């Protein structure tokens, strides 16, 4: 309640001293479901996105109002921005808004999550400073991040990150990172060094990371080399999951590309050993082949080899086709397909026929099935059919999608259809059948929903 009052006071004060331009989106919906007995009718409440911009003012804001599980309404998130010449001040409320722009994205909103706090940006003659002082929503710690980017020295660019996370008044963790970029005629060298430590441990031991890169261009020949090292003692709570000990080389000649990437293990660089080798082969920026091989006891482990083959086609009048094959591990006995290690065979075709846009997929195998950025099936041997179809008739837009999973043990089928009408001024009507979130529901839901959206 205290936070809500502060936000309302900010809005009211701006309204009093300025002419205010307000824009927003209002959404409300109703659902009639046959899933329960007897059938029930639900009012799903309101959702309001409000955008505030006073005329002749350097202030802008955004609020989002949603209905909670207790049927009460809450301002679920918001952001306000104040501009002073080239300097900015922002307030966050339950927003994913913390990002540093160094090479490795050392602090990013996907790892930090939603926060409550402020960001203030200063443009000074010699440096640009971006500061965050936030508290993770639902958490107990507070995080301060200062990203300082200095004025370029010729073709040399650099920045420095200072960060501290307070768990209590006297218990905290620190990070220090420095990145650089040197641009020469046909050569670019860049990298980053960072270390972390807890209170009172101001020494460099096994608590650092290193990132180095080099790009060279000679006509149609381009080569990029990336080296990453992560010591075991570095606090990687907010580091992207993709950052690990690895060496990656990308070689491109005209339209042909070959990428080699190796994960490695070592003991402070004294006992280097390859852990995993990945290779990609591309043509016209399309990856045709991927091969991944574990490296154990100084030997390639082909038993656990992983590879995929992708092949694109264009069929006139039909559309684009992609055929893929994925396999993990080589079998000792190829006679019994039911005992194969993970594999999948898939095909996809999408295109436009007479104004009907379609996307059809077929997946066969025993590997995890991902559709719509979600895992829809992980139950073993299966066939999966998935398709979408859409068509517009003036202001009427029709959309349909369906999925059928034929598994050895489990079988599911679901569909979703919607009709959207946009012919009214600033009003959109959407009538839907079923649940459109296939990642959360593999079974068809017998429900109708009406959604009304309006902008102002």
Short mmCIF file of C-alpha atoms in Angstrom, two decimals:
data_model
loop_
_atom_site.label_atom_id
_atom_site.label_comp_id
_atom_site.label_asym_id
_atom_site.label_seq_id
_atom_site.Cartn_x
_atom_site.Cartn_y
_atom_site.Cartn_z
CA UNK A 1 0.00 0.00 0.00
CA UNK A 2 2.89 2.36 0.81
CA UNK A 3 4.41 1.85 -2.66
CA UNK A 4 1.04 2.41 -4.30
CA UNK A 5 0.59 5.70 -2.45
CA UNK A 6 4.04 6.91 -3.52
CA UNK A 7 3.28 6.13 -7.16
CA UNK A 8 -0.09 7.86 -6.98
CA UNK A 9 1.52 10.93 -5.44
CA UNK A 10 4.03 11.08 -8.30
CA UNK A 11 1.26 10.84 -10.89
CA UNK A 12 -0.94 13.45 -9.17
CA UNK A 13 1.94 15.93 -8.86
CA UNK A 14 2.69 15.58 -12.58
CA UNK A 15 -0.98 15.99 -13.45
CA UNK A 16 -1.25 19.18 -11.39
CA UNK A 17 1.69 20.94 -13.03
CA UNK A 18 1.33 19.71 -16.62
CA UNK A 19 -1.12 19.05 -19.39
CA UNK A 20 -1.22 15.30 -19.53
CA UNK A 21 -1.52 13.01 -22.53
CA UNK A 22 -2.78 9.59 -21.49
CA UNK A 23 -2.79 6.53 -23.71
CA UNK A 24 -3.50 2.99 -22.80
CA UNK A 25 -5.02 -0.37 -23.49
CA UNK A 26 -7.95 -1.84 -21.60
CA UNK A 27 -8.78 -5.52 -21.81
CA UNK A 28 -11.61 -7.49 -20.26
CA UNK A 29 -12.74 -11.06 -20.87
CA UNK A 30 -15.38 -13.64 -20.05
CA UNK A 31 -15.13 -17.45 -20.21
CA UNK A 32 -17.86 -20.05 -20.44
CA UNK A 33 -16.49 -23.49 -19.61
CA UNK A 34 -17.98 -26.95 -19.99
CA UNK A 35 -15.06 -28.53 -18.09
CA UNK A 36 -16.99 -28.42 -14.83
CA UNK A 37 -20.38 -29.87 -14.03
CA UNK A 38 -22.54 -27.93 -14.18
CA UNK A 39 -21.03 -25.60 -16.78
CA UNK A 40 -19.85 -22.28 -15.40
CA UNK A 41 -19.51 -18.71 -16.57
CA UNK A 42 -16.52 -16.66 -15.40
CA UNK A 43 -15.72 -12.99 -15.53
CA UNK A 44 -11.94 -12.79 -15.82
CA UNK A 45 -11.71 -9.17 -14.78
CA UNK A 46 -9.92 -6.18 -16.24
CA UNK A 47 -6.39 -5.64 -17.41
CA UNK A 48 -5.23 -2.05 -17.86
CA UNK A 49 -2.00 -0.80 -19.45
CA UNK A 50 -1.69 2.94 -18.89
CA UNK A 51 0.87 5.20 -20.59
CA UNK A 52 1.30 8.74 -19.28
CA UNK A 53 3.09 11.55 -21.14
CA UNK A 54 2.53 15.16 -20.01
CA UNK A 55 2.81 17.69 -22.83
CA UNK A 56 5.95 19.83 -22.80
CA UNK A 57 7.39 17.59 -20.11
CA UNK A 58 10.33 15.25 -19.84
CA UNK A 59 8.30 12.81 -17.76
CA UNK A 60 6.67 9.60 -18.95
CA UNK A 61 5.24 6.61 -17.16
CA UNK A 62 3.59 3.24 -17.51
CA UNK A 63 1.31 1.33 -15.14
CA UNK A 64 -0.26 -2.09 -15.47
CA UNK A 65 -3.34 -3.08 -13.48
CA UNK A 66 -4.31 -6.74 -13.17
CA UNK A 67 -6.67 -8.90 -11.16
CA UNK A 68 -5.02 -11.13 -8.57
CA UNK A 69 -5.90 -14.66 -7.50
CA UNK A 70 -7.88 -13.17 -4.58
CA UNK A 71 -10.17 -11.30 -7.03
CA UNK A 72 -8.66 -7.96 -5.96
CA UNK A 73 -6.98 -5.53 -8.34
CA UNK A 74 -3.33 -4.62 -8.07
CA UNK A 75 -0.88 -2.43 -9.94
CA UNK A 76 1.30 -5.35 -10.92
CA UNK A 77 4.18 -3.40 -12.45
CA UNK A 78 5.14 0.07 -13.49
CA UNK A 79 7.96 2.31 -14.66
CA UNK A 80 8.41 6.10 -14.59
CA UNK A 81 11.08 8.05 -16.41
CA UNK A 82 12.31 11.61 -15.86
CA UNK A 83 14.67 13.21 -18.39
CA UNK A 84 16.96 16.10 -17.54
CA UNK A 85 18.86 17.15 -20.67
CA UNK A 86 20.96 14.03 -21.43
CA UNK A 87 20.42 12.51 -17.98
CA UNK A 88 17.65 10.06 -17.11
CA UNK A 89 16.05 8.91 -13.89
CA UNK A 90 13.77 5.84 -13.84
CA UNK A 91 11.79 4.13 -11.13
CA UNK A 92 10.89 0.44 -11.43
CA UNK A 93 8.15 -1.53 -9.80
CA UNK A 94 8.16 -5.26 -10.46
CA UNK A 95 9.86 -4.75 -13.84
CA UNK A 96 12.58 -6.76 -15.58
CA UNK A 97 14.69 -3.73 -16.32
CA UNK A 98 18.29 -4.32 -15.20
CA UNK A 99 20.80 -4.88 -17.99
CA UNK A 100 24.47 -4.04 -18.41
CA UNK A 101 25.83 -3.62 -21.92
CA UNK A 102 29.29 -5.14 -21.50
CA UNK A 103 30.48 -7.93 -23.79
CA UNK A 104 29.26 -10.81 -21.64
CA UNK A 105 26.09 -9.14 -20.32
CA UNK A 106 27.36 -9.78 -16.78
CA UNK A 107 24.11 -8.55 -15.17
CA UNK A 108 20.93 -9.24 -17.11
CA UNK A 109 17.22 -9.13 -16.38
CA UNK A 110 16.66 -12.80 -17.15
CA UNK A 111 18.89 -13.79 -14.21
CA UNK A 112 18.01 -10.90 -11.89
CA UNK A 113 14.28 -10.98 -12.65
CA UNK A 114 11.71 -8.35 -11.71
CA UNK A 115 12.94 -5.59 -9.42
CA UNK A 116 11.79 -2.61 -7.41
CA UNK A 117 14.12 0.36 -7.47
CA UNK A 118 15.67 3.11 -9.55
CA UNK A 119 18.03 3.64 -12.46
CA UNK A 120 19.80 6.92 -13.06
CA UNK A 121 21.91 7.69 -16.11
CA UNK A 122 24.45 10.49 -16.26
CA UNK A 123 26.16 11.84 -19.38
CA UNK A 124 29.24 13.71 -18.27
CA UNK A 125 31.98 15.22 -20.48
CA UNK A 126 34.38 12.28 -20.08
CA UNK A 127 32.18 9.37 -18.97
CA UNK A 128 28.70 7.90 -19.27
CA UNK A 129 27.36 6.34 -16.04
CA UNK A 130 24.41 3.98 -15.74
CA UNK A 131 23.50 3.19 -12.12
CA UNK A 132 20.96 0.74 -10.71
CA UNK A 133 19.81 0.54 -7.11
CA UNK A 134 17.18 -2.19 -6.87
CA UNK A 135 15.68 -4.85 -4.71
CA UNK A 136 14.67 -8.12 -6.31
CA UNK A 137 10.92 -8.52 -6.19
CA UNK A 138 10.08 -11.19 -3.64
CA UNK A 139 13.69 -11.29 -2.43
CA UNK A 140 15.49 -9.90 0.60
CA UNK A 141 18.74 -8.63 -0.96
CA UNK A 142 19.46 -5.27 -2.56
CA UNK A 143 21.68 -4.80 -5.59
CA UNK A 144 23.71 -1.78 -6.63
CA UNK A 145 25.28 -1.73 -10.11
CA UNK A 146 27.30 1.08 -11.66
CA UNK A 147 28.33 0.72 -15.30
CA UNK A 148 30.80 3.44 -16.30
CA UNK A 149 31.72 3.87 -19.98
CA UNK A 150 34.64 6.19 -20.66
CA UNK A 151 35.21 8.54 -23.55
CA UNK A 152 36.84 6.66 -26.50
CA UNK A 153 40.59 6.96 -26.83
CA UNK A 154 40.87 6.96 -30.61
CA UNK A 155 39.63 3.51 -31.67
CA UNK A 156 39.85 2.14 -28.12
CA UNK A 157 36.57 1.76 -26.19
CA UNK A 158 36.24 0.60 -22.60
CA UNK A 159 33.93 0.37 -19.61
CA UNK A 160 34.01 -0.56 -15.92
CA UNK A 161 31.34 -2.24 -13.76
CA UNK A 162 31.16 -1.94 -10.00
CA UNK A 163 28.46 -3.96 -8.25
CA UNK A 164 27.54 -4.88 -4.71
CA UNK A 165 24.70 -7.06 -3.40
CA UNK A 166 23.67 -6.51 0.22
CA UNK A 167 22.16 -9.48 2.05
CA UNK A 168 22.28 -7.70 5.42
CA UNK A 169 23.92 -4.44 6.47
CA UNK A 170 27.26 -6.13 7.08
CA UNK A 171 27.09 -9.10 4.69
CA UNK A 172 27.52 -8.49 0.97
CA UNK A 173 29.16 -9.67 -2.25
CA UNK A 174 31.12 -7.55 -4.71
CA UNK A 175 31.87 -7.69 -8.45
CA UNK A 176 34.40 -5.75 -10.54
CA UNK A 177 34.52 -6.03 -14.35
CA UNK A 178 36.42 -4.23 -17.09
CA UNK A 179 35.75 -4.61 -20.83
CA UNK A 180 37.47 -3.14 -23.89
CA UNK A 181 37.18 -2.96 -27.67
CA UNK A 182 39.98 -1.98 -30.06
CA UNK A 183 39.00 -1.45 -33.71
CA UNK A 184 41.81 -1.54 -36.28
CA UNK A 185 41.54 -1.57 -40.08
CA UNK A 186 40.78 -5.28 -40.63
CA UNK A 187 41.21 -6.44 -37.08
CA UNK A 188 39.07 -6.10 -33.97
CA UNK A 189 40.31 -7.13 -30.52
CA UNK A 190 37.96 -7.11 -27.55
CA UNK A 191 37.49 -8.74 -24.19
CA UNK A 192 36.54 -8.51 -20.54
CA UNK A 193 38.06 -9.35 -17.18
CA UNK A 194 36.08 -9.64 -13.96
CA UNK A 195 36.28 -10.92 -10.42
CA UNK A 196 33.98 -11.32 -7.42
CA UNK A 197 34.51 -11.57 -3.68
CA UNK A 198 32.65 -11.47 -0.39
CA UNK A 199 33.08 -8.85 2.32
CA UNK A 200 36.62 -8.68 3.60
CA UNK A 201 38.07 -10.91 0.88
CA UNK A 202 39.76 -8.27 -1.30
CA UNK A 203 42.20 -10.58 -3.05
CA UNK A 204 42.42 -12.27 -6.42
CA UNK A 205 42.53 -16.06 -6.22
CA UNK A 206 40.11 -18.47 -7.92
CA UNK A 207 37.34 -15.90 -8.23
CA UNK A 208 37.68 -14.39 -11.71
CA UNK A 209 36.56 -14.71 -15.33
CA UNK A 210 38.21 -13.88 -18.65
CA UNK A 211 36.66 -13.26 -22.06
CA UNK A 212 38.83 -12.54 -25.12
CA UNK A 213 37.82 -12.12 -28.75
CA UNK A 214 39.42 -11.35 -32.09
CA UNK A 215 37.82 -10.72 -35.50
CA UNK A 216 39.86 -10.62 -38.71
CA UNK A 217 38.53 -9.71 -42.18
CA UNK A 218 40.30 -10.18 -45.51
CA UNK A 219 37.91 -9.71 -48.41
CA UNK A 220 35.51 -12.68 -48.38
CA UNK A 221 37.38 -14.36 -45.54
CA UNK A 222 36.17 -13.67 -42.00
CA UNK A 223 37.47 -15.36 -38.87
CA UNK A 224 36.31 -14.81 -35.28
CA UNK A 225 37.92 -16.34 -32.20
CA UNK A 226 36.36 -16.30 -28.71
CA UNK A 227 37.94 -17.59 -25.49
CA UNK A 228 36.06 -17.85 -22.19
CA UNK A 229 37.43 -18.84 -18.80
CA UNK A 230 35.39 -19.08 -15.59
CA UNK A 231 37.12 -19.89 -12.32
CA UNK A 232 35.18 -22.07 -9.91
CA UNK A 233 35.12 -19.41 -7.20
CA UNK A 234 33.49 -16.68 -9.29
CA UNK A 235 30.00 -15.72 -8.12
CA UNK A 236 28.02 -16.40 -11.31
CA UNK A 237 24.52 -15.81 -9.89
CA UNK A 238 23.76 -13.21 -12.58
CA UNK A 239 26.04 -14.41 -15.35
CA UNK A 240 24.32 -15.86 -18.47
CA UNK A 241 24.17 -19.67 -18.38
CA UNK A 242 25.96 -19.75 -21.74
CA UNK A 243 29.18 -18.42 -20.21
CA UNK A 244 31.48 -21.35 -19.45
CA UNK A 245 35.03 -22.47 -20.17
CA UNK A 246 35.08 -22.64 -23.95
CA UNK A 247 36.99 -21.78 -27.11
CA UNK A 248 34.97 -20.93 -30.22
CA UNK A 249 36.19 -20.22 -33.73
CA UNK A 250 33.91 -19.04 -36.55
CA UNK A 251 35.36 -19.20 -40.05
CA UNK A 252 33.45 -17.87 -43.06
CA UNK A 253 34.52 -17.92 -46.67
CA UNK A 254 32.03 -16.26 -48.96
CA UNK A 255 28.77 -18.21 -48.28
CA UNK A 256 30.39 -21.13 -46.43
CA UNK A 257 30.69 -21.16 -42.64
CA UNK A 258 32.47 -23.57 -40.29
CA UNK A 259 32.26 -23.14 -36.52
CA UNK A 260 34.20 -25.16 -33.96
CA UNK A 261 33.56 -24.81 -30.25
CA UNK A 262 35.19 -26.76 -27.46
CA UNK A 263 34.30 -26.84 -23.78
CA UNK A 264 37.33 -27.58 -21.66
CA UNK A 265 38.49 -28.31 -18.13
CA UNK A 266 41.76 -27.18 -16.58
CA UNK A 267 43.58 -26.49 -13.35
CA UNK A 268 44.53 -22.81 -13.57
CA UNK A 269 45.60 -23.36 -17.20
CA UNK A 270 48.23 -25.88 -16.11
CA UNK A 271 46.32 -29.05 -17.01
CA UNK A 272 44.21 -28.27 -20.09
CA UNK A 273 41.87 -31.00 -21.33
CA UNK A 274 39.08 -30.86 -23.90
CA UNK A 275 35.68 -31.78 -22.48
CA UNK A 276 33.28 -31.44 -25.41
CA UNK A 277 33.66 -30.49 -29.07
CA UNK A 278 30.87 -28.87 -31.09
CA UNK A 279 30.98 -28.19 -34.82
CA UNK A 280 28.55 -26.38 -37.11
CA UNK A 281 28.54 -26.26 -40.90
CA UNK A 282 26.47 -23.58 -42.62
CA UNK A 283 25.77 -22.24 -46.09
CA UNK A 284 24.13 -18.85 -46.66
CA UNK A 285 23.79 -18.50 -42.86
CA UNK A 286 21.78 -21.73 -42.63
CA UNK A 287 23.08 -24.47 -40.32
CA UNK A 288 22.99 -27.73 -42.23
CA UNK A 289 24.99 -29.95 -39.87
CA UNK A 290 25.78 -29.97 -36.15
CA UNK A 291 28.05 -32.51 -34.47
CA UNK A 292 28.82 -32.71 -30.76
CA UNK A 293 31.38 -35.17 -29.39
CA UNK A 294 32.35 -35.72 -25.72
CA UNK A 295 36.08 -35.99 -25.12
CA UNK A 296 37.05 -38.36 -22.30
CA UNK A 297 40.46 -39.69 -21.28
CA UNK A 298 42.06 -37.96 -24.28
CA UNK A 299 39.76 -39.85 -26.65
CA UNK A 300 36.58 -38.99 -28.52
CA UNK A 301 33.55 -40.78 -27.08
CA UNK A 302 31.58 -41.63 -30.21
CA UNK A 303 29.15 -43.72 -28.18
CA UNK A 304 27.60 -40.48 -26.85
CA UNK A 305 28.01 -38.51 -30.07
CA UNK A 306 25.25 -35.97 -30.77
CA UNK A 307 24.40 -34.69 -34.23
CA UNK A 308 21.66 -33.10 -36.29
CA UNK A 309 21.13 -32.60 -40.00
CA UNK A 310 18.85 -29.90 -41.40
CA UNK A 311 17.87 -29.54 -45.03
CA UNK A 312 15.74 -26.70 -46.45
CA UNK A 313 13.65 -26.82 -49.61
CA UNK A 314 11.41 -24.42 -51.46
CA UNK A 315 8.47 -26.00 -53.24
CA UNK A 316 6.77 -23.68 -55.75
CA UNK A 317 3.15 -22.85 -54.92
CA UNK A 318 3.44 -24.58 -51.53
CA UNK A 319 6.15 -22.87 -49.50
CA UNK A 320 9.27 -23.53 -47.50
CA UNK A 321 10.09 -27.02 -46.25
CA UNK A 322 12.63 -28.00 -43.61
CA UNK A 323 13.58 -31.61 -42.87
CA UNK A 324 15.62 -32.39 -39.76
CA UNK A 325 17.17 -35.44 -38.17
CA UNK A 326 18.55 -35.49 -34.61
CA UNK A 327 20.36 -38.31 -32.81
CA UNK A 328 22.10 -38.64 -29.49
CA UNK A 329 24.43 -41.61 -29.06
CA UNK A 330 25.27 -44.51 -31.33
CA UNK A 331 23.53 -47.81 -30.75
CA UNK A 332 25.17 -51.17 -30.04
CA UNK A 333 22.13 -52.90 -31.51
CA UNK A 334 20.27 -51.11 -34.30
CA UNK A 335 17.59 -53.79 -34.64
CA UNK A 336 15.30 -52.63 -31.82
CA UNK A 337 14.13 -49.06 -32.45
CA UNK A 338 12.23 -48.97 -29.15
CA UNK A 339 15.55 -49.01 -27.29
CA UNK A 340 17.26 -46.28 -29.26
CA UNK A 341 18.90 -43.45 -27.38
CA UNK A 342 17.16 -40.06 -27.98
CA UNK A 343 16.42 -39.31 -31.62
CA UNK A 344 13.87 -37.42 -33.68
CA UNK A 345 12.88 -37.01 -37.30
CA UNK A 346 10.92 -33.87 -38.08
CA UNK A 347 9.59 -31.94 -41.02
CA UNK A 348 8.00 -28.54 -41.30
CA UNK A 349 6.29 -26.73 -44.14
CA UNK A 350 4.95 -23.19 -44.10
CA UNK A 351 3.63 -20.92 -46.78
CA UNK A 352 0.72 -19.05 -48.26
CA UNK A 353 -1.89 -20.55 -50.58
CA UNK A 354 -4.64 -18.22 -51.82
CA UNK A 355 -4.23 -15.98 -48.80
CA UNK A 356 -4.31 -18.87 -46.30
CA UNK A 357 -1.13 -18.85 -44.22
CA UNK A 358 -0.23 -22.24 -42.81
CA UNK A 359 2.47 -23.94 -40.76
CA UNK A 360 2.52 -27.75 -40.49
CA UNK A 361 4.96 -29.89 -38.49
CA UNK A 362 5.47 -33.60 -37.94
CA UNK A 363 7.86 -35.00 -35.31
CA UNK A 364 8.67 -38.68 -34.77
CA UNK A 365 11.01 -40.09 -32.14
CA UNK A 366 11.68 -40.41 -28.45
CA UNK A 367 13.30 -37.04 -27.79
CA UNK A 368 11.83 -34.10 -25.89
CA UNK A 369 9.34 -32.22 -28.09
CA UNK A 370 9.42 -28.41 -27.99
CA UNK A 371 6.69 -26.33 -29.65
CA UNK A 372 5.83 -22.68 -29.11
CA UNK A 373 8.93 -22.22 -26.90
CA UNK A 374 7.60 -24.82 -24.48
CA UNK A 375 8.13 -28.51 -23.83
CA UNK A 376 4.86 -30.10 -24.88
CA UNK A 377 5.87 -33.75 -24.49
CA UNK A 378 8.64 -35.68 -22.76
CA UNK A 379 7.03 -39.05 -22.32
CA UNK A 380 9.15 -41.21 -24.62
CA UNK A 381 8.36 -42.69 -28.00
CA UNK A 382 5.77 -40.60 -29.87
CA UNK A 383 4.49 -38.97 -33.01
CA UNK A 384 3.47 -35.32 -32.87
CA UNK A 385 1.38 -33.43 -35.42
CA UNK A 386 1.12 -29.67 -35.12
CA UNK A 387 -0.38 -27.07 -37.44
CA UNK A 388 -1.63 -23.51 -37.69
CA UNK A 389 -3.86 -21.82 -40.26
CA UNK A 390 -4.83 -18.16 -40.57
CA UNK A 391 -6.80 -16.02 -42.99
CA UNK A 392 -7.99 -12.42 -43.08
CA UNK A 393 -11.27 -11.17 -44.55
CA UNK A 394 -11.04 -7.41 -44.27
CA UNK A 395 -11.43 -6.57 -40.59
CA UNK A 396 -12.09 -10.20 -39.65
CA UNK A 397 -9.03 -12.32 -38.83
CA UNK A 398 -9.39 -16.07 -38.33
CA UNK A 399 -6.78 -18.27 -36.69
CA UNK A 400 -6.69 -21.98 -35.86
CA UNK A 401 -4.08 -24.32 -34.47
CA UNK A 402 -4.12 -27.94 -33.40
CA UNK A 403 -1.85 -30.59 -31.97
CA UNK A 404 -2.07 -34.37 -31.77
CA UNK A 405 0.36 -36.47 -29.70
CA UNK A 406 0.35 -40.20 -30.30
CA UNK A 407 2.58 -41.69 -27.62
CA UNK A 408 3.25 -45.26 -26.65
CA UNK A 409 1.69 -44.68 -23.23
CA UNK A 410 -0.08 -41.30 -23.48
CA UNK A 411 -2.19 -39.75 -26.23
CA UNK A 412 -3.36 -36.16 -26.37
CA UNK A 413 -5.21 -33.96 -28.78
CA UNK A 414 -6.07 -30.33 -28.54
CA UNK A 415 -7.03 -27.37 -30.67
CA UNK A 416 -7.60 -23.67 -30.39
CA UNK A 417 -9.52 -21.30 -32.67
CA UNK A 418 -10.15 -17.60 -32.59
CA UNK A 419 -11.96 -14.94 -34.59
CA UNK A 420 -10.78 -11.36 -34.16
CA UNK A 421 -12.74 -8.36 -35.43
CA UNK A 422 -10.99 -4.99 -35.71
CA UNK A 423 -13.60 -2.98 -37.60
CA UNK A 424 -14.61 -0.79 -34.66
CA UNK A 425 -12.73 2.39 -33.87
CA UNK A 426 -10.12 1.59 -31.19
CA UNK A 427 -11.98 -1.57 -30.20
CA UNK A 428 -11.02 -5.17 -30.89
CA UNK A 429 -13.26 -8.18 -30.26
CA UNK A 430 -11.82 -11.66 -29.94
CA UNK A 431 -13.92 -14.82 -29.66
CA UNK A 432 -11.96 -17.99 -28.94
CA UNK A 433 -12.55 -21.70 -28.48
CA UNK A 434 -10.20 -23.77 -26.31
CA UNK A 435 -6.97 -22.86 -24.54
CA UNK A 436 -4.20 -21.44 -26.70
CA UNK A 437 -1.36 -22.36 -24.33
CA UNK A 438 -0.36 -25.80 -25.63
CA UNK A 439 2.72 -25.86 -23.43
CA UNK A 440 0.51 -25.82 -20.32
CA UNK A 441 -2.42 -27.89 -21.59
CA UNK A 442 -2.11 -30.82 -24.01
CA UNK A 443 -5.79 -31.74 -23.68
CA UNK A 444 -8.54 -29.78 -25.39
CA UNK A 445 -10.40 -27.48 -23.04
CA UNK A 446 -14.12 -27.14 -23.72
CA UNK A 447 -14.45 -23.44 -23.20
CA UNK A 448 -15.48 -20.28 -25.03
CA UNK A 449 -13.94 -16.92 -24.27
CA UNK A 450 -14.82 -13.40 -25.32
CA UNK A 451 -12.17 -10.73 -25.00
CA UNK A 452 -12.69 -7.01 -25.57
CA UNK A 453 -9.64 -4.80 -26.07
CA UNK A 454 -9.71 -1.06 -26.53
CA UNK A 455 -7.07 1.59 -26.92
CA UNK A 456 -7.34 5.25 -26.00
#
